[in-house]
Structures are given as structure tokens and as C-alpha cells.
Amino acid sequence: MIKTLTLNPALDKTIIVEDFKIDSLNRIKKVFRDAGGKGINVSKMISNLGGITTASGFLGGDAGSFIKNELEKENIKHDFIEVEGETRTNLKMVDKIQNTFTDINEKGVYVSNNKLNEIKKELFSDLNKGDILVLSGSVPDGVEANIYQELIEIAHQKEVKTILDADGVLFENALKACPSLIKPNEHELALYYGRDFNNQEEMIEAAKEFFRYGVEKIMLSLGKEGAVFLTEEEVIKIEALELDVKSTFGAGDAMVAGLAIALENNLKINEMITLAAACSSASLINEGTEMGKKEDVNNLKNKIRYYYI
Ligand SMILES: Nc1ncnc2c1ncn2[C@@H]1O[C@H](COP(=O)(O)OP(=O)(O)O)[C@@H](O)[C@H]1O
Ligand SMILES: O=P(O)(O)OC[C@H]1O[C@](O)(COP(=O)(O)O)[C@@H](O)[C@@H]1O
């Protein structure tokens, strides 16, 4: 079973505009509303592929109810803990003329210490040896920056594998506990090292440093430049597909879902990277934060190209 933890879910409101101008009146052409937040998207993608998943985290208010309903519509098991206040709404803007994809994310609703303790207790209640726990996304106020580190340490004791997709101090701390797999993107790598990178080679060298923490697998996702998958033995470049991209929101989460399924089923590395890249690609051709459809994932798997570096 793959369990996802989204401590800071979001109702993703995607607006479609044409040639957005600041300091000016802009008209919205279309609006999409999706249940979002990194772990929730991972669960949505897994469910699209027929996998078994439970989504967990904190939800509150009308946005929280919206997310719950969406998950129920898709028959996704969930065990969210109710919090006071309103789950955030994250604004996603697609500009069809400028071909830009902009994220404007709210901070999220405060979580009390009691609620945090509740989730720490409940999270592992249905996780067994060989299961996968996906820890991803930002955390709201009230949650300590070592939360993922703490949960990964517990996961180790229970022989549950962990996937981490987070940035900043959350990422830095969690690394120390040694997650099984991480999926940094260029921004997360730059935040960690406190510098920008000039090229892919530099990023690969920087990513290799994470092996010293005992991490087994790294998927370095590079947006329209594709991705690089690393183990201590091999470095594989996965090319991006030329697609009619409708929305980039959630592409990273879809990729994490593919990695989680592969990890759970002990797929070979070539199958793992093909599935992960097909999941992200299939999500790009959907509007808003809709995850890839099974049929698209299966078709796109045949198109994924990779080579060893
Ligand atoms: N514009 C794009 N064109 C083609 N593939 C893309 C594009 N954006 C993302 N991808 C694919 O989706 C994967 C994940 O996207 P990325 O933007 O790196 O993740 P994140 O959303 O976590 O930053 C990439 O590694 C790539 O395979
Ligand atoms: O928790 P964060 O870092 O604010 O990110 C949350 C946002 O990221 C998303 O999960 C999309 O993430 P990716 O584009 O990285 O896959 C949205 O659904 C959500 O609004």
C-alpha cells in the first residue's frame, strides 16, 4: 500500500488567461478547481492507475470538504484529520499566449500541537513492512521543520520505505534520516546549496552528494529538460517529450506516483523511470491539477527515451 501525507493540502484554482498584463484589467477565460497538494496528487495518480493508496493529512473548512468529496468521487481512501480554519486555495495561472505557468501558493492553515500528535500516532496504524510512505510538500505553521525527518525515522523502524519531495529546511533535515528515494527539482537543489547551477552536469554532481546520507535513489526532475535518475551505480538521463502542454501543475507529483508504484512493486530501474516519466507526461496534457489518465500513461510509456551518462 502506498500512503501519502499532505500536511498542507490545497484547493488548486487554475485560471486560464491570455497575455496577462500587470497593472491592467485581465479577463479569465476558464477556471478549473482540483483537489491538490503534493501527496493528494500522488494518491490521485496512483488511483488512476488502479493502485491502492490512502491519502492522509489535515483538512479544514469548505475547501477541506471539497477535497474530501473529490477524493471520494474517485474512490480514494483517506484518513484526514479535521482542523479548525480553512484549507488553503492555491492559485495557478496559465497564460496561453505567453505560454507561462505560474503558481501562487497560500501559506496554509495553522495546525495545533495536539493535531500534530494525533497524526503522528495515526499515520503508521495501517502501514506495514514493504509499504511506501510518500512525504511531500510544504508544511503549515505549527508543524516543526524536522517533521519529515522524524517520520522517516519511524518508517525505518517499521521497514516502511519513504519517498521525500520537499524543499528548504524540511528537505535538509529529512535527508539526515535517509529517505529511500528523493525527487528534488532544480529549485530545490539550488535552495539546498544556496546557489544556482550553470548546467546539468553541475546539478548531477550536486545531486550525487545526497548519496552520502544513504539515500538509494534520486530522481532529479528538470521540467521541460526532462529528468536525471541516479543511483550510486548509474546515472540515466530521461528525455522530456514534446507535448501539447496544458498545465505543468502536478507533473512532479505524478512523477513521484510513478516512482512510488515502481518502488512498491520492485520494478527494474528501466521500468521505474519509464513509468515515472510517462505519469508526469500524461499529467501535462491535462488541464489544471488533473493527473494523467491510465490510457495516456500506457501509450506514453512507449515514447519515453533515456540513455546512460
Ligand atoms: N514543459 C514540459 N515539457 C515536457 N515535459 C515536462 C515539462 N514540464 C515537466 N515535464 C516532465 O515532468 C517531470 C516533472 O516536472 P518538474 O517540473 O521537474 O517537477 P516539479 O513540478 O516537481 O518541479 C519532468 O522531469 C519532465 O519529465
Ligand atoms: O506544498 P507546496 O510546496 O506549497 O505545493 C503545493 C502545490 O503543489 C502541487 O502539489 C503541485 O506540485 P508539483 O507541480 O510540484 O507537482 C499543487 O497541487 C499544490 O497547490
mmCIF file of N, CA and C in Angstrom, residues 45-170:
data_model
loop_
_atom_site.group_PDB
_atom_site.id
_atom_site.type_symbol
_atom_site.label_atom_id
_atom_site.label_comp_id
_atom_site.label_asym_id
_atom_site.label_seq_id
_atom_site.Cartn_x
_atom_site.Cartn_y
_atom_site.Cartn_z
ATOM 1 N N MET A 45 -2.970 10.118 -8.804
ATOM 2 C CA MET A 45 -2.298 9.445 -9.933
ATOM 3 C C MET A 45 -2.269 7.930 -9.715
ATOM 4 N N ILE A 46 -1.956 7.518 -8.498
ATOM 5 C CA ILE A 46 -1.903 6.076 -8.196
ATOM 6 C C ILE A 46 -3.281 5.465 -8.435
ATOM 7 N N SER A 47 -4.309 6.169 -7.985
ATOM 8 C CA SER A 47 -5.675 5.665 -8.144
ATOM 9 C C SER A 47 -6.042 5.580 -9.629
ATOM 10 N N ASN A 48 -5.636 6.562 -10.428
ATOM 11 C CA ASN A 48 -5.907 6.499 -11.883
ATOM 12 C C ASN A 48 -5.319 5.228 -12.501
ATOM 13 N N LEU A 49 -4.204 4.781 -11.924
ATOM 14 C CA LEU A 49 -3.552 3.578 -12.471
ATOM 15 C C LEU A 49 -4.055 2.303 -11.799
ATOM 16 N N GLY A 50 -5.054 2.456 -10.945
ATOM 17 C CA GLY A 50 -5.651 1.268 -10.317
ATOM 18 C C GLY A 50 -4.918 0.795 -9.077
ATOM 19 N N GLY A 51 -3.999 1.613 -8.563
ATOM 20 C CA GLY A 51 -3.230 1.215 -7.378
ATOM 21 C C GLY A 51 -3.986 1.481 -6.088
ATOM 22 N N ILE A 52 -3.480 0.873 -5.007
ATOM 23 C CA ILE A 52 -4.126 1.069 -3.705
ATOM 24 C C ILE A 52 -3.361 2.127 -2.925
ATOM 25 N N THR A 53 -4.097 3.133 -2.472
ATOM 26 C CA THR A 53 -3.450 4.248 -1.791
ATOM 27 C C THR A 53 -4.385 4.844 -0.740
ATOM 28 N N THR A 54 -3.784 5.393 0.291
ATOM 29 C CA THR A 54 -4.551 6.162 1.277
ATOM 30 C C THR A 54 -3.916 7.538 1.384
ATOM 31 N N ALA A 55 -4.764 8.568 1.323
ATOM 32 C CA ALA A 55 -4.264 9.935 1.459
ATOM 33 C C ALA A 55 -4.529 10.408 2.881
ATOM 34 N N SER A 56 -3.512 11.052 3.441
ATOM 35 C CA SER A 56 -3.615 11.482 4.824
ATOM 36 C C SER A 56 -3.114 12.914 4.980
ATOM 37 N N GLY A 57 -3.467 13.553 6.086
ATOM 38 C CA GLY A 57 -3.017 14.927 6.324
ATOM 39 C C GLY A 57 -4.058 15.705 7.096
ATOM 40 N N PHE A 58 -4.079 17.009 6.902
ATOM 41 C CA PHE A 58 -5.029 17.872 7.606
ATOM 42 C C PHE A 58 -5.944 18.585 6.621
ATOM 43 N N LEU A 59 -7.230 18.632 6.951
ATOM 44 C CA LEU A 59 -8.179 19.377 6.117
ATOM 45 C C LEU A 59 -9.104 20.199 6.992
ATOM 46 N N GLY A 60 -9.540 21.344 6.471
ATOM 47 C CA GLY A 60 -10.480 22.165 7.230
ATOM 48 C C GLY A 60 -11.371 23.006 6.337
ATOM 49 N N GLY A 61 -12.551 23.349 6.846
ATOM 50 C CA GLY A 61 -13.445 24.293 6.176
ATOM 51 C C GLY A 61 -14.025 23.773 4.869
ATOM 52 N N ASP A 62 -14.553 24.717 4.075
ATOM 53 C CA ASP A 62 -15.221 24.354 2.811
ATOM 54 C C ASP A 62 -14.240 23.751 1.806
ATOM 55 N N ALA A 63 -13.055 24.321 1.754
ATOM 56 C CA ALA A 63 -12.050 23.794 0.811
ATOM 57 C C ALA A 63 -11.683 22.361 1.204
ATOM 58 N N GLY A 64 -11.637 22.140 2.521
ATOM 59 C CA GLY A 64 -11.345 20.795 3.017
ATOM 60 C C GLY A 64 -12.438 19.816 2.600
ATOM 61 N N SER A 65 -13.703 20.253 2.713
ATOM 62 C CA SER A 65 -14.818 19.379 2.317
ATOM 63 C C SER A 65 -14.779 19.119 0.812
ATOM 64 N N PHE A 66 -14.440 20.152 0.052
ATOM 65 C CA PHE A 66 -14.337 19.985 -1.405
ATOM 66 C C PHE A 66 -13.318 18.886 -1.733
ATOM 67 N N ILE A 67 -12.160 18.967 -1.080
ATOM 68 C CA ILE A 67 -11.096 17.983 -1.353
ATOM 69 C C ILE A 67 -11.555 16.571 -0.992
ATOM 70 N N LYS A 68 -12.198 16.450 0.183
ATOM 71 C CA LYS A 68 -12.698 15.139 0.617
ATOM 72 C C LYS A 68 -13.674 14.569 -0.413
ATOM 73 N N ASN A 69 -14.601 15.429 -0.872
ATOM 74 C CA ASN A 69 -15.587 14.977 -1.861
ATOM 75 C C ASN A 69 -14.923 14.514 -3.141
ATOM 76 N N GLU A 70 -13.933 15.273 -3.573
ATOM 77 C CA GLU A 70 -13.232 14.893 -4.810
ATOM 78 C C GLU A 70 -12.574 13.523 -4.658
ATOM 79 N N LEU A 71 -11.957 13.313 -3.501
ATOM 80 C CA LEU A 71 -11.286 12.025 -3.266
ATOM 81 C C LEU A 71 -12.322 10.899 -3.235
ATOM 82 N N GLU A 72 -13.459 11.178 -2.619
ATOM 83 C CA GLU A 72 -14.496 10.146 -2.529
ATOM 84 C C GLU A 72 -15.072 9.821 -3.903
ATOM 85 N N LYS A 73 -15.215 10.876 -4.732
ATOM 86 C CA LYS A 73 -15.710 10.649 -6.101
ATOM 87 C C LYS A 73 -14.805 9.683 -6.843
ATOM 88 N N GLU A 74 -13.511 9.773 -6.543
ATOM 89 C CA GLU A 74 -12.542 8.918 -7.238
ATOM 90 C C GLU A 74 -12.233 7.638 -6.458
ATOM 91 N N ASN A 75 -13.042 7.400 -5.406
ATOM 92 C CA ASN A 75 -12.847 6.198 -4.575
ATOM 93 C C ASN A 75 -11.455 6.092 -3.981
ATOM 94 N N ILE A 76 -10.891 7.224 -3.607
ATOM 95 C CA ILE A 76 -9.569 7.205 -2.974
ATOM 96 C C ILE A 76 -9.760 7.179 -1.465
ATOM 97 N N LYS A 77 -9.160 6.173 -0.841
ATOM 98 C CA LYS A 77 -9.266 6.054 0.611
ATOM 99 C C LYS A 77 -8.536 7.224 1.253
ATOM 100 N N HIS A 78 -9.107 7.763 2.321
ATOM 101 C CA HIS A 78 -8.412 8.861 3.001
ATOM 102 C C HIS A 78 -8.682 8.802 4.492
ATOM 103 N N ASP A 79 -7.720 9.328 5.265
ATOM 104 C CA ASP A 79 -7.952 9.411 6.709
ATOM 105 C C ASP A 79 -7.442 10.754 7.245
ATOM 106 N N PHE A 80 -7.946 11.816 6.616
ATOM 107 C CA PHE A 80 -7.536 13.156 7.016
ATOM 108 C C PHE A 80 -8.044 13.510 8.405
ATOM 109 N N ILE A 81 -7.264 14.308 9.094
ATOM 110 C CA ILE A 81 -7.672 14.818 10.396
ATOM 111 C C ILE A 81 -8.213 16.232 10.185
ATOM 112 N N GLU A 82 -9.354 16.456 10.779
ATOM 113 C CA GLU A 82 -10.045 17.752 10.639
ATOM 114 C C GLU A 82 -9.348 18.815 11.496
ATOM 115 N N VAL A 83 -9.076 19.964 10.904
ATOM 116 C CA VAL A 83 -8.508 21.064 11.699
ATOM 117 C C VAL A 83 -9.414 22.291 11.604
ATOM 118 N N GLU A 84 -9.229 23.183 12.547
ATOM 119 C CA GLU A 84 -10.010 24.432 12.513
ATOM 120 C C GLU A 84 -9.441 25.325 11.434
ATOM 121 N N GLY A 85 -10.307 26.144 10.843
ATOM 122 C CA GLY A 85 -9.813 27.055 9.809
ATOM 123 C C GLY A 85 -10.012 26.460 8.431
ATOM 124 N N GLU A 86 -9.599 27.214 7.453
ATOM 125 C CA GLU A 86 -9.896 26.889 6.060
ATOM 126 C C GLU A 86 -8.634 26.390 5.340
ATOM 127 N N THR A 87 -8.729 25.207 4.765
ATOM 128 C CA THR A 87 -7.629 24.708 3.928
ATOM 129 C C THR A 87 -7.350 25.744 2.834
ATOM 130 N N ARG A 88 -6.080 25.912 2.495
ATOM 131 C CA ARG A 88 -5.705 26.987 1.555
ATOM 132 C C ARG A 88 -6.230 26.760 0.135
ATOM 133 N N THR A 89 -6.323 27.852 -0.585
ATOM 134 C CA THR A 89 -6.592 27.784 -2.024
ATOM 135 C C THR A 89 -5.349 28.308 -2.726
ATOM 136 N N ASN A 90 -4.772 27.489 -3.588
ATOM 137 C CA ASN A 90 -3.579 27.909 -4.338
ATOM 138 C C ASN A 90 -3.980 28.300 -5.750
ATOM 139 N N LEU A 91 -3.519 29.462 -6.145
ATOM 140 C CA LEU A 91 -3.871 29.971 -7.462
ATOM 141 C C LEU A 91 -2.821 29.555 -8.482
ATOM 142 N N LYS A 92 -3.288 29.009 -9.575
ATOM 143 C CA LYS A 92 -2.400 28.561 -10.661
ATOM 144 C C LYS A 92 -2.821 29.335 -11.908
ATOM 145 N N MET A 93 -1.895 29.995 -12.544
ATOM 146 C CA MET A 93 -2.271 30.791 -13.709
ATOM 147 C C MET A 93 -1.564 30.268 -14.970
ATOM 148 N N VAL A 94 -2.392 29.944 -15.960
ATOM 149 C CA VAL A 94 -1.841 29.504 -17.255
ATOM 150 C C VAL A 94 -2.088 30.632 -18.247
ATOM 151 N N ASP A 95 -1.022 31.126 -18.840
ATOM 152 C CA ASP A 95 -1.165 32.150 -19.870
ATOM 153 C C ASP A 95 -0.950 31.490 -21.225
ATOM 154 N N LYS A 96 -2.035 31.387 -21.982
ATOM 155 C CA LYS A 96 -1.997 30.624 -23.240
ATOM 156 C C LYS A 96 -1.167 31.344 -24.307
ATOM 157 N N ILE A 97 -1.031 32.654 -24.196
ATOM 158 C CA ILE A 97 -0.259 33.397 -25.210
ATOM 159 C C ILE A 97 1.223 33.402 -24.858
ATOM 160 N N GLN A 98 1.505 33.733 -23.607
ATOM 161 C CA GLN A 98 2.917 33.803 -23.190
ATOM 162 C C GLN A 98 3.480 32.420 -22.858
ATOM 163 N N ASN A 99 2.590 31.417 -22.856
ATOM 164 C CA ASN A 99 2.985 30.042 -22.540
ATOM 165 C C ASN A 99 3.692 29.956 -21.179
ATOM 166 N N THR A 100 3.065 30.560 -20.171
ATOM 167 C CA THR A 100 3.650 30.527 -18.827
ATOM 168 C C THR A 100 2.707 29.813 -17.860
ATOM 169 N N PHE A 101 3.310 29.277 -16.815
ATOM 170 C CA PHE A 101 2.574 28.522 -15.797
ATOM 171 C C PHE A 101 3.034 29.056 -14.437
ATOM 172 N N THR A 102 2.156 29.799 -13.781
ATOM 173 C CA THR A 102 2.560 30.496 -12.553
ATOM 174 C C THR A 102 1.824 29.940 -11.343
ATOM 175 N N ASP A 103 2.577 29.670 -10.281
ATOM 176 C CA ASP A 103 1.991 29.180 -9.021
ATOM 177 C C ASP A 103 1.963 30.314 -8.004
ATOM 178 N N ILE A 104 0.825 30.521 -7.370
ATOM 179 C CA ILE A 104 0.778 31.467 -6.247
ATOM 180 C C ILE A 104 0.138 30.709 -5.083
ATOM 181 N N ASN A 105 0.988 30.241 -4.184
ATOM 182 C CA ASN A 105 0.529 29.333 -3.120
ATOM 183 C C ASN A 105 0.323 30.047 -1.793
ATOM 184 N N GLU A 106 -0.806 29.791 -1.158
ATOM 185 C CA GLU A 106 -1.052 30.340 0.186
ATOM 186 C C GLU A 106 -0.202 29.586 1.211
ATOM 187 N N LYS A 107 -0.134 30.184 2.406
ATOM 188 C CA LYS A 107 0.673 29.600 3.479
ATOM 189 C C LYS A 107 0.026 28.341 4.072
ATOM 190 N N GLY A 108 -1.288 28.357 4.182
ATOM 191 C CA GLY A 108 -1.966 27.185 4.760
ATOM 192 C C GLY A 108 -2.446 27.454 6.165
ATOM 193 N N VAL A 109 -3.275 26.545 6.644
ATOM 194 C CA VAL A 109 -3.942 26.748 7.926
ATOM 195 C C VAL A 109 -3.096 26.195 9.083
ATOM 196 N N TYR A 110 -3.072 26.951 10.167
ATOM 197 C CA TYR A 110 -2.279 26.582 11.359
ATOM 198 C C TYR A 110 -2.714 25.221 11.909
ATOM 199 N N VAL A 111 -1.735 24.457 12.334
ATOM 200 C CA VAL A 111 -2.036 23.144 12.931
ATOM 201 C C VAL A 111 -1.530 23.118 14.372
ATOM 202 N N SER A 112 -2.400 22.749 15.296
ATOM 203 C CA SER A 112 -2.001 22.734 16.714
ATOM 204 C C SER A 112 -1.158 21.507 17.030
ATOM 205 N N ASN A 113 -0.467 21.594 18.139
ATOM 206 C CA ASN A 113 0.378 20.501 18.576
ATOM 207 C C ASN A 113 -0.420 19.208 18.802
ATOM 208 N N ASN A 114 -1.640 19.360 19.329
ATOM 209 C CA ASN A 114 -2.491 18.184 19.576
ATOM 210 C C ASN A 114 -2.797 17.450 18.281
ATOM 211 N N LYS A 115 -3.131 18.236 17.253
ATOM 212 C CA LYS A 115 -3.472 17.638 15.950
ATOM 213 C C LYS A 115 -2.250 16.953 15.355
ATOM 214 N N LEU A 116 -1.125 17.595 15.563
ATOM 215 C CA LEU A 116 0.123 17.036 15.034
ATOM 216 C C LEU A 116 0.436 15.698 15.706
ATOM 217 N N ASN A 117 0.251 15.658 17.009
ATOM 218 C CA ASN A 117 0.482 14.403 17.734
ATOM 219 C C ASN A 117 -0.491 13.322 17.281
ATOM 220 N N GLU A 118 -1.722 13.761 17.000
ATOM 221 C CA GLU A 118 -2.755 12.821 16.531
ATOM 222 C C GLU A 118 -2.310 12.168 15.221
ATOM 223 N N ILE A 119 -1.831 12.992 14.314
ATOM 224 C CA ILE A 119 -1.447 12.431 13.005
ATOM 225 C C ILE A 119 -0.214 11.546 13.123
ATOM 226 N N LYS A 120 0.701 11.936 14.006
ATOM 227 C CA LYS A 120 1.908 11.119 14.182
ATOM 228 C C LYS A 120 1.521 9.722 14.666
ATOM 229 N N LYS A 121 0.492 9.672 15.526
ATOM 230 C CA LYS A 121 0.026 8.390 16.068
ATOM 231 C C LYS A 121 -0.681 7.566 14.986
ATOM 232 N N GLU A 122 -1.550 8.250 14.247
ATOM 233 C CA GLU A 122 -2.415 7.535 13.290
ATOM 234 C C GLU A 122 -1.723 7.105 12.002
ATOM 235 N N LEU A 123 -0.734 7.899 11.607
ATOM 236 C CA LEU A 123 -0.131 7.703 10.286
ATOM 237 C C LEU A 123 0.347 6.271 10.031
ATOM 238 N N PHE A 124 0.942 5.682 11.073
ATOM 239 C CA PHE A 124 1.548 4.362 10.875
ATOM 240 C C PHE A 124 0.611 3.204 11.215
ATOM 241 N N SER A 125 -0.631 3.545 11.623
ATOM 242 C CA SER A 125 -1.525 2.488 12.106
ATOM 243 C C SER A 125 -1.823 1.446 11.024
ATOM 244 N N ASP A 126 -1.837 1.859 9.753
ATOM 245 C CA ASP A 126 -2.133 0.883 8.692
ATOM 246 C C ASP A 126 -0.937 0.666 7.753
ATOM 247 N N LEU A 127 0.243 1.001 8.234
ATOM 248 C CA LEU A 127 1.430 0.787 7.392
ATOM 249 C C LEU A 127 2.220 -0.424 7.881
ATOM 250 N N ASN A 128 2.577 -1.283 6.933
ATOM 251 C CA ASN A 128 3.309 -2.495 7.284
ATOM 252 C C ASN A 128 4.592 -2.578 6.481
ATOM 253 N N LYS A 129 5.429 -3.522 6.874
ATOM 254 C CA LYS A 129 6.694 -3.765 6.180
ATOM 255 C C LYS A 129 6.462 -3.827 4.664
ATOM 256 N N GLY A 130 7.272 -3.108 3.933
ATOM 257 C CA GLY A 130 7.158 -3.156 2.465
ATOM 258 C C GLY A 130 6.240 -2.083 1.892
ATOM 259 N N ASP A 131 5.440 -1.436 2.752
ATOM 260 C CA ASP A 131 4.585 -0.347 2.274
ATOM 261 C C ASP A 131 5.439 0.885 1.986
ATOM 262 N N ILE A 132 4.802 1.830 1.305
ATOM 263 C CA ILE A 132 5.528 3.048 0.926
ATOM 264 C C ILE A 132 4.824 4.245 1.576
ATOM 265 N N LEU A 133 5.622 5.137 2.140
ATOM 266 C CA LEU A 133 5.069 6.388 2.690
ATOM 267 C C LEU A 133 5.668 7.550 1.893
ATOM 268 N N VAL A 134 4.769 8.335 1.291
ATOM 269 C CA VAL A 134 5.219 9.487 0.500
ATOM 270 C C VAL A 134 5.029 10.751 1.338
ATOM 271 N N LEU A 135 6.128 11.446 1.570
ATOM 272 C CA LEU A 135 6.100 12.670 2.367
ATOM 273 C C LEU A 135 6.405 13.823 1.442
ATOM 274 N N SER A 136 5.398 14.660 1.194
ATOM 275 C CA SER A 136 5.688 15.701 0.215
ATOM 276 C C SER A 136 4.952 17.000 0.479
ATOM 277 N N GLY A 137 5.621 18.056 0.053
ATOM 278 C CA GLY A 137 5.032 19.383 0.103
ATOM 279 C C GLY A 137 5.447 20.202 1.312
ATOM 280 N N SER A 138 4.962 21.430 1.314
ATOM 281 C CA SER A 138 5.274 22.361 2.394
ATOM 282 C C SER A 138 4.474 21.965 3.638
ATOM 283 N N VAL A 139 4.806 22.590 4.754
ATOM 284 C CA VAL A 139 4.026 22.345 5.971
ATOM 285 C C VAL A 139 3.482 23.676 6.481
ATOM 286 N N PRO A 140 2.310 23.638 7.132
ATOM 287 C CA PRO A 140 1.749 24.898 7.632
ATOM 288 C C PRO A 140 2.389 25.305 8.952
ATOM 289 N N ASP A 141 2.070 26.504 9.408
ATOM 290 C CA ASP A 141 2.542 26.967 10.721
ATOM 291 C C ASP A 141 2.083 25.983 11.785
ATOM 292 N N GLY A 142 2.933 25.778 12.778
ATOM 293 C CA GLY A 142 2.601 24.862 13.868
ATOM 294 C C GLY A 142 3.319 23.529 13.694
ATOM 295 N N VAL A 143 3.780 23.266 12.472
ATOM 296 C CA VAL A 143 4.468 21.991 12.209
ATOM 297 C C VAL A 143 5.978 22.239 12.192
ATOM 298 N N GLU A 144 6.705 21.422 12.956
ATOM 299 C CA GLU A 144 8.153 21.637 13.056
ATOM 300 C C GLU A 144 8.861 21.265 11.757
ATOM 301 N N ALA A 145 10.004 21.911 11.567
ATOM 302 C CA ALA A 145 10.763 21.700 10.328
ATOM 303 C C ALA A 145 11.451 20.339 10.281
ATOM 304 N N ASN A 146 11.398 19.608 11.409
ATOM 305 C CA ASN A 146 12.030 18.272 11.377
ATOM 306 C C ASN A 146 10.982 17.166 11.272
ATOM 307 N N ILE A 147 9.753 17.542 10.907
ATOM 308 C CA ILE A 147 8.656 16.565 10.881
ATOM 309 C C ILE A 147 8.950 15.382 9.958
ATOM 310 N N TYR A 148 9.421 15.668 8.752
ATOM 311 C CA TYR A 148 9.670 14.563 7.817
ATOM 312 C C TYR A 148 10.824 13.677 8.319
ATOM 313 N N GLN A 149 11.807 14.321 8.916
ATOM 314 C CA GLN A 149 12.934 13.567 9.490
ATOM 315 C C GLN A 149 12.417 12.574 10.545
ATOM 316 N N GLU A 150 11.569 13.091 11.429
ATOM 317 C CA GLU A 150 11.019 12.262 12.498
ATOM 318 C C GLU A 150 10.205 11.091 11.924
ATOM 319 N N LEU A 151 9.382 11.376 10.924
ATOM 320 C CA LEU A 151 8.521 10.326 10.352
ATOM 321 C C LEU A 151 9.336 9.292 9.581
ATOM 322 N N ILE A 152 10.398 9.740 8.929
ATOM 323 C CA ILE A 152 11.249 8.786 8.194
ATOM 324 C C ILE A 152 11.943 7.848 9.190
ATOM 325 N N GLU A 153 12.338 8.415 10.330
ATOM 326 C CA GLU A 153 12.986 7.565 11.352
ATOM 327 C C GLU A 153 12.023 6.478 11.839
ATOM 328 N N ILE A 154 10.777 6.838 12.057
ATOM 329 C CA ILE A 154 9.782 5.834 12.489
ATOM 330 C C ILE A 154 9.567 4.811 11.369
ATOM 331 N N ALA A 155 9.491 5.314 10.138
ATOM 332 C CA ALA A 155 9.287 4.415 8.984
ATOM 333 C C ALA A 155 10.389 3.362 8.914
ATOM 334 N N HIS A 156 11.616 3.791 9.187
ATOM 335 C CA HIS A 156 12.740 2.831 9.168
ATOM 336 C C HIS A 156 12.501 1.692 10.143
ATOM 337 N N GLN A 157 12.046 2.062 11.350
ATOM 338 C CA GLN A 157 11.813 1.024 12.377
ATOM 339 C C GLN A 157 10.765 0.028 11.898
ATOM 340 N N LYS A 158 9.800 0.503 11.106
ATOM 341 C CA LYS A 158 8.708 -0.375 10.658
ATOM 342 C C LYS A 158 8.984 -0.993 9.296
ATOM 343 N N GLU A 159 10.187 -0.751 8.778
ATOM 344 C CA GLU A 159 10.586 -1.243 7.448
ATOM 345 C C GLU A 159 9.640 -0.768 6.339
ATOM 346 N N VAL A 160 9.165 0.467 6.513
ATOM 347 C CA VAL A 160 8.339 1.124 5.504
ATOM 348 C C VAL A 160 9.281 2.009 4.685
ATOM 349 N N LYS A 161 9.187 1.918 3.354
ATOM 350 C CA LYS A 161 10.065 2.747 2.507
ATOM 351 C C LYS A 161 9.484 4.152 2.382
ATOM 352 N N THR A 162 10.362 5.129 2.242
ATOM 353 C CA THR A 162 9.880 6.514 2.187
ATOM 354 C C THR A 162 10.338 7.237 0.925
ATOM 355 N N ILE A 163 9.448 8.083 0.424
ATOM 356 C CA ILE A 163 9.781 8.958 -0.700
ATOM 357 C C ILE A 163 9.597 10.386 -0.210
ATOM 358 N N LEU A 164 10.599 11.195 -0.458
ATOM 359 C CA LEU A 164 10.559 12.575 0.018
ATOM 360 C C LEU A 164 10.549 13.557 -1.150
ATOM 361 N N ASP A 165 9.603 14.501 -1.098
ATOM 362 C CA ASP A 165 9.563 15.575 -2.095
ATOM 363 C C ASP A 165 9.251 16.880 -1.362
ATOM 364 N N ALA A 166 10.313 17.529 -0.923
ATOM 365 C CA ALA A 166 10.121 18.754 -0.139
ATOM 366 C C ALA A 166 11.294 19.692 -0.394
ATOM 367 N N ASP A 167 11.174 20.922 0.099
ATOM 368 C CA ASP A 167 12.288 21.842 -0.136
ATOM 369 C C ASP A 167 12.777 22.481 1.160
ATOM 370 N N GLY A 168 13.838 23.261 1.045
ATOM 371 C CA GLY A 168 14.349 24.045 2.166
ATOM 372 C C GLY A 168 14.764 23.218 3.367
ATOM 373 N N VAL A 169 14.466 23.745 4.554
ATOM 374 C CA VAL A 169 14.902 23.094 5.797
ATOM 375 C C VAL A 169 14.244 21.731 5.981
ATOM 376 N N LEU A 170 12.994 21.612 5.493
ATOM 377 C CA LEU A 170 12.297 20.319 5.586
ATOM 378 C C LEU A 170 13.112 19.240 4.889
#
